[in-house]
PDB file of C-alpha atoms in Angstrom:
ATOM      1  CA  MET A  43     -39.091 -90.227   0.878  1.00 59.00           C
ATOM      2  CA  LYS A  44     -40.971 -93.245  -0.522  1.00 79.00           C
ATOM      3  CA  ASN A  45     -38.116 -95.462   0.606  1.00 91.00           C
ATOM      4  CA  LEU A  46     -38.305 -94.056   4.133  1.00 93.00           C
ATOM      5  CA  GLU A  47     -42.066 -94.617   4.224  1.00 94.00           C
ATOM      6  CA  LYS A  48     -41.538 -98.282   3.334  1.00 95.00           C
ATOM      7  CA  LYS A  49     -38.887 -98.623   6.032  1.00 95.00           C
ATOM      8  CA  ILE A  50     -41.191 -97.036   8.606  1.00 96.00           C
ATOM      9  CA  GLN A  51     -44.024 -99.372   7.600  1.00 96.00           C
ATOM     10  CA  PHE A  52     -41.698-102.364   7.966  1.00 97.00           C
ATOM     11  CA  LEU A  53     -40.626-101.026  11.371  1.00 97.00           C
ATOM     12  CA  LEU A  54     -44.258-100.633  12.453  1.00 97.00           C
ATOM     13  CA  ASN A  55     -44.988-104.187  11.342  1.00 97.00           C
ATOM     14  CA  LEU A  56     -42.113-105.471  13.491  1.00 97.00           C
ATOM     15  CA  TYR A  57     -43.500-103.467  16.412  1.00 97.00           C
ATOM     16  CA  LYS A  58     -47.037-104.799  15.915  1.00 97.00           C
ATOM     17  CA  GLU A  59     -45.653-108.348  15.717  1.00 97.00           C
ATOM     18  CA  LYS A  60     -43.894-107.676  19.057  1.00 97.00           C
ATOM     19  CA  LYS A  61     -40.469-108.341  17.547  1.00 98.00           C
ATOM     20  CA  LEU A  62     -39.227-105.613  19.823  1.00 97.00           C
ATOM     21  CA  PRO A  63     -35.437-106.137  19.899  1.00 97.00           C
ATOM     22  CA  LYS A  64     -35.364-106.325  16.101  1.00 98.00           C
ATOM     23  CA  ALA A  65     -37.628-103.262  15.839  1.00 98.00           C
ATOM     24  CA  GLU A  66     -35.453-101.359  18.301  1.00 98.00           C
ATOM     25  CA  SER A  67     -32.299-102.172  16.336  1.00 98.00           C
ATOM     26  CA  LEU A  68     -33.839-101.155  12.998  1.00 97.00           C
ATOM     27  CA  ASN A  69     -35.282 -97.968  14.514  1.00 98.00           C
ATOM     28  CA  LYS A  70     -31.882 -96.939  15.850  1.00 97.00           C
ATOM     29  CA  GLU A  71     -30.328 -97.566  12.417  1.00 97.00           C
ATOM     30  CA  LEU A  72     -33.004 -95.423  10.793  1.00 97.00           C
ATOM     31  CA  LEU A  73     -32.377 -92.629  13.303  1.00 97.00           C
ATOM     32  CA  LYS A  74     -28.717 -92.589  12.328  1.00 97.00           C
ATOM     33  CA  GLU A  75     -29.752 -92.184   8.704  1.00 95.00           C
ATOM     34  CA  TYR A  76     -32.689 -89.830   9.338  1.00 96.00           C
ATOM     35  CA  PRO A  77     -31.970 -88.005  12.631  1.00 97.00           C
ATOM     36  CA  ASN A  78     -34.539 -85.263  11.993  1.00 97.00           C
ATOM     37  CA  VAL A  79     -37.584 -87.493  11.396  1.00 97.00           C
ATOM     38  CA  VAL A  80     -39.591 -87.083  14.584  1.00 97.00           C
ATOM     39  CA  ILE A  81     -41.905 -90.066  14.030  1.00 97.00           C
ATOM     40  CA  LEU A  82     -38.874 -92.331  14.406  1.00 98.00           C
ATOM     41  CA  TYR A  83     -38.373 -91.018  17.950  1.00 98.00           C
ATOM     42  CA  ASN A  84     -42.032 -91.602  18.692  1.00 98.00           C
ATOM     43  CA  ILE A  85     -41.935 -95.178  17.422  1.00 98.00           C
ATOM     44  CA  LEU A  86     -38.692 -95.933  19.252  1.00 98.00           C
ATOM     45  CA  GLY A  87     -40.223 -94.547  22.439  1.00 98.00           C
ATOM     46  CA  LEU A  88     -43.135 -96.970  22.057  1.00 98.00           C
ATOM     47  CA  ILE A  89     -40.769 -99.874  21.421  1.00 98.00           C
ATOM     48  CA  LEU A  90     -38.656 -98.998  24.458  1.00 98.00           C
ATOM     49  CA  THR A  91     -41.735 -98.561  26.642  1.00 97.00           C
ATOM     50  CA  ASP A  92     -43.014-101.997  25.642  1.00 97.00           C
ATOM     51  CA  GLN A  93     -39.661-103.433  26.704  1.00 97.00           C
ATOM     52  CA  GLU A  94     -39.955-101.618  30.059  1.00 96.00           C
ATOM     53  CA  LYS A  95     -36.989 -99.396  29.215  1.00 98.00           C
ATOM     54  CA  THR A  96     -38.839 -96.423  30.634  1.00 97.00           C
ATOM     55  CA  ASN A  97     -35.958 -94.027  31.166  1.00 97.00           C
ATOM     56  CA  GLU A  98     -34.638 -94.674  27.646  1.00 98.00           C
ATOM     57  CA  ALA A  99     -38.119 -94.103  26.268  1.00 98.00           C
ATOM     58  CA  ILE A 100     -38.443 -90.776  28.079  1.00 98.00           C
ATOM     59  CA  ALA A 101     -35.044 -89.654  26.760  1.00 98.00           C
ATOM     60  CA  CYS A 102     -36.022 -90.729  23.259  1.00 98.00           C
ATOM     61  CA  TYR A 103     -39.285 -88.782  23.393  1.00 98.00           C
ATOM     62  CA  GLU A 104     -37.480 -85.728  24.717  1.00 98.00           C
ATOM     63  CA  ASN A 105     -35.018 -85.946  21.814  1.00 98.00           C
ATOM     64  CA  GLY A 106     -37.947 -86.080  19.417  1.00 98.00           C
ATOM     65  CA  LEU A 107     -39.444 -82.974  20.998  1.00 98.00           C
ATOM     66  CA  LYS A 108     -36.173 -81.120  20.430  1.00 97.00           C
ATOM     67  CA  ILE A 109     -36.734 -81.675  16.706  1.00 97.00           C
ATOM     68  CA  ASN A 110     -40.438 -80.882  16.754  1.00 97.00           C
ATOM     69  CA  PRO A 111     -41.842 -79.502  20.020  1.00 98.00           C
ATOM     70  CA  ASN A 112     -45.336 -79.557  18.508  1.00 97.00           C
ATOM     71  CA  TYR A 113     -45.529 -83.323  17.859  1.00 97.00           C
ATOM     72  CA  SER A 114     -48.613 -84.053  19.932  1.00 97.00           C
ATOM     73  CA  MET A 115     -48.439 -87.848  20.125  1.00 97.00           C
ATOM     74  CA  ILE A 116     -45.104 -87.747  21.921  1.00 98.00           C
ATOM     75  CA  TYR A 117     -46.766 -85.762  24.719  1.00 98.00           C
ATOM     76  CA  ASN A 118     -49.564 -88.322  24.801  1.00 98.00           C
ATOM     77  CA  ASN A 119     -47.042 -91.150  25.100  1.00 98.00           C
ATOM     78  CA  LEU A 120     -45.118 -89.326  27.815  1.00 98.00           C
ATOM     79  CA  GLY A 121     -48.411 -88.957  29.647  1.00 98.00           C
ATOM     80  CA  GLY A 122     -48.835 -92.715  29.514  1.00 97.00           C
ATOM     81  CA  ILE A 123     -45.384 -93.325  30.930  1.00 98.00           C
ATOM     82  CA  TYR A 124     -45.925 -90.915  33.800  1.00 98.00           C
ATOM     83  CA  GLN A 125     -49.373 -92.323  34.511  1.00 98.00           C
ATOM     84  CA  ASN A 126     -47.827 -95.795  34.789  1.00 96.00           C
ATOM     85  CA  LYS A 127     -45.220 -94.339  37.144  1.00 96.00           C
ATOM     86  CA  GLU A 128     -48.115 -92.881  39.182  1.00 97.00           C
ATOM     87  CA  GLU A 129     -46.844 -89.361  38.582  1.00 98.00           C
ATOM     88  CA  TYR A 130     -50.345 -88.155  37.875  1.00 98.00           C
ATOM     89  CA  ASN A 131     -49.687 -84.417  37.726  1.00 97.00           C
ATOM     90  CA  LEU A 132     -47.040 -84.907  35.042  1.00 98.00           C
ATOM     91  CA  ALA A 133     -49.276 -87.329  33.173  1.00 98.00           C
ATOM     92  CA  GLU A 134     -52.124 -84.809  33.184  1.00 98.00           C
ATOM     93  CA  LYS A 135     -49.786 -82.058  32.012  1.00 98.00           C
ATOM     94  CA  TYR A 136     -48.561 -84.120  29.054  1.00 98.00           C
ATOM     95  CA  TYR A 137     -52.038 -85.324  28.025  1.00 98.00           C
ATOM     96  CA  LYS A 138     -53.325 -81.754  28.095  1.00 98.00           C
ATOM     97  CA  LYS A 139     -50.331 -80.547  26.062  1.00 98.00           C
ATOM     98  CA  SER A 140     -51.056 -83.238  23.471  1.00 98.00           C
ATOM     99  CA  ILE A 141     -54.714 -82.194  23.306  1.00 98.00           C
ATOM    100  CA  ASN A 142     -53.832 -78.508  23.032  1.00 98.00           C
ATOM    101  CA  LEU A 143     -51.474 -79.202  20.134  1.00 98.00           C
ATOM    102  CA  ASP A 144     -53.939 -81.373  18.203  1.00 97.00           C
ATOM    103  CA  SER A 145     -57.516 -81.504  19.398  1.00 95.00           C
ATOM    104  CA  LYS A 146     -58.511 -83.765  16.488  1.00 96.00           C
ATOM    105  CA  ILE A 147     -56.800 -86.852  17.932  1.00 96.00           C
ATOM    106  CA  ALA A 148     -59.075 -88.870  20.212  1.00 97.00           C
ATOM    107  CA  GLU A 149     -56.491 -90.986  22.048  1.00 97.00           C
ATOM    108  CA  PRO A 150     -55.152 -88.240  24.353  1.00 98.00           C
ATOM    109  CA  GLN A 151     -58.728 -87.384  25.371  1.00 98.00           C
ATOM    110  CA  ASN A 152     -59.375 -91.037  26.171  1.00 98.00           C
ATOM    111  CA  ASN A 153     -56.093 -91.372  28.033  1.00 98.00           C
ATOM    112  CA  LEU A 154     -56.762 -88.243  30.072  1.00 98.00           C
ATOM    113  CA  GLY A 155     -60.184 -89.702  30.840  1.00 98.00           C
ATOM    114  CA  ASN A 156     -58.487 -92.903  32.037  1.00 98.00           C
ATOM    115  CA  LEU A 157     -56.231 -90.844  34.281  1.00 98.00           C
ATOM    116  CA  TYR A 158     -59.194 -88.976  35.735  1.00 98.00           C
ATOM    117  CA  LEU A 159     -61.055 -92.249  36.281  1.00 97.00           C
ATOM    118  CA  LYS A 160     -58.034 -93.648  38.122  1.00 96.00           C
ATOM    119  CA  ILE A 161     -57.841 -90.635  40.452  1.00 96.00           C
ATOM    120  CA  ASN A 162     -61.622 -90.494  40.973  1.00 95.00           C
ATOM    121  CA  LYS A 163     -62.286 -87.294  39.026  1.00 97.00           C
ATOM    122  CA  TYR A 164     -65.380 -88.777  37.467  1.00 96.00           C
ATOM    123  CA  SER A 165     -67.011 -85.717  35.912  1.00 96.00           C
ATOM    124  CA  GLU A 166     -63.712 -84.807  34.215  1.00 97.00           C
ATOM    125  CA  ALA A 167     -63.408 -88.383  32.957  1.00 97.00           C
ATOM    126  CA  VAL A 168     -66.926 -88.236  31.472  1.00 97.00           C
ATOM    127  CA  THR A 169     -66.067 -84.999  29.667  1.00 97.00           C
ATOM    128  CA  CYS A 170     -62.891 -86.496  28.208  1.00 98.00           C
ATOM    129  CA  TYR A 171     -64.595 -89.673  27.017  1.00 97.00           C
ATOM    130  CA  GLU A 172     -67.422 -87.671  25.456  1.00 97.00           C
ATOM    131  CA  LYS A 173     -64.861 -85.561  23.595  1.00 97.00           C
ATOM    132  CA  ALA A 174     -63.040 -88.700  22.422  1.00 97.00           C
ATOM    133  CA  ILE A 175     -66.342 -90.120  21.134  1.00 97.00           C
ATOM    134  CA  LYS A 176     -67.140 -86.872  19.351  1.00 97.00           C
ATOM    135  CA  ILE A 177     -63.736 -86.969  17.611  1.00 97.00           C
ATOM    136  CA  ASN A 178     -63.947 -90.667  16.722  1.00 96.00           C
ATOM    137  CA  PRO A 179     -67.398 -92.182  17.218  1.00 96.00           C
ATOM    138  CA  ARG A 180     -66.317 -95.495  15.660  1.00 95.00           C
ATOM    139  CA  PHE A 181     -63.917 -96.571  18.399  1.00 93.00           C
ATOM    140  CA  PRO A 182     -65.776 -98.870  20.841  1.00 94.00           C
ATOM    141  CA  ILE A 183     -63.317 -98.587  23.745  1.00 95.00           C
ATOM    142  CA  PHE A 184     -64.312 -94.944  24.264  1.00 95.00           C
ATOM    143  CA  TYR A 185     -67.927 -95.994  24.856  1.00 95.00           C
ATOM    144  CA  TYR A 186     -66.817 -98.783  27.144  1.00 96.00           C
ATOM    145  CA  ASN A 187     -64.714 -96.382  29.217  1.00 95.00           C
ATOM    146  CA  LEU A 188     -67.599 -93.941  29.458  1.00 96.00           C
ATOM    147  CA  GLY A 189     -69.818 -96.787  30.622  1.00 94.00           C
ATOM    148  CA  VAL A 190     -67.298 -97.721  33.318  1.00 94.00           C
ATOM    149  CA  VAL A 191     -67.392 -94.177  34.703  1.00 94.00           C
ATOM    150  CA  TYR A 192     -71.177 -94.107  34.708  1.00 94.00           C
ATOM    151  CA  LYS A 193     -71.225 -97.462  36.513  1.00 93.00           C
ATOM    152  CA  ASN A 194     -68.756 -96.166  39.107  1.00 90.00           C
ATOM    153  CA  ILE A 195     -70.894 -93.112  39.862  1.00 91.00           C
ATOM    154  CA  GLY A 196     -74.147 -95.082  39.917  1.00 90.00           C
ATOM    155  CA  LYS A 197     -75.632 -93.764  36.681  1.00 91.00           C
ATOM    156  CA  ILE A 198     -76.615 -97.224  35.493  1.00 87.00           C
ATOM    157  CA  ASP A 199     -79.134 -96.018  32.872  1.00 83.00           C
ATOM    158  CA  GLU A 200     -76.487 -93.969  31.087  1.00 84.00           C
TER     159      GLU A 200
END
């Protein structure tokens, strides 16, 4: 397992360095060797999404969910894809599923807040951002997003 952890870290480094074709190739090799490791599907989905291979990314995420239907970050990432495709009902569904599976992760709350902000559901957006801040008060973007909502609804003092 230590060896796999090192390979995943190397893969993540390639992804962070935006060496996407190389990361995609390595990820696919790792999936052949470790087909039941759900995080590999999640990472590959991110890599494919960044390369605008949306349909491949969706299929990859769905394959990951077949292995572990309770892997919350895949639902979060699917929400992001559907939000970008302007399929807001699906995006909301996936963000909420992610939150229901693991309410201790702040990103899905923030992302759901972003969705609500985009579709002018301001009070729902405020609630989501406040929850994200409560989960992780050290992440500045959550405060920024909350400030954007308050500005949009004219609550300048907040």
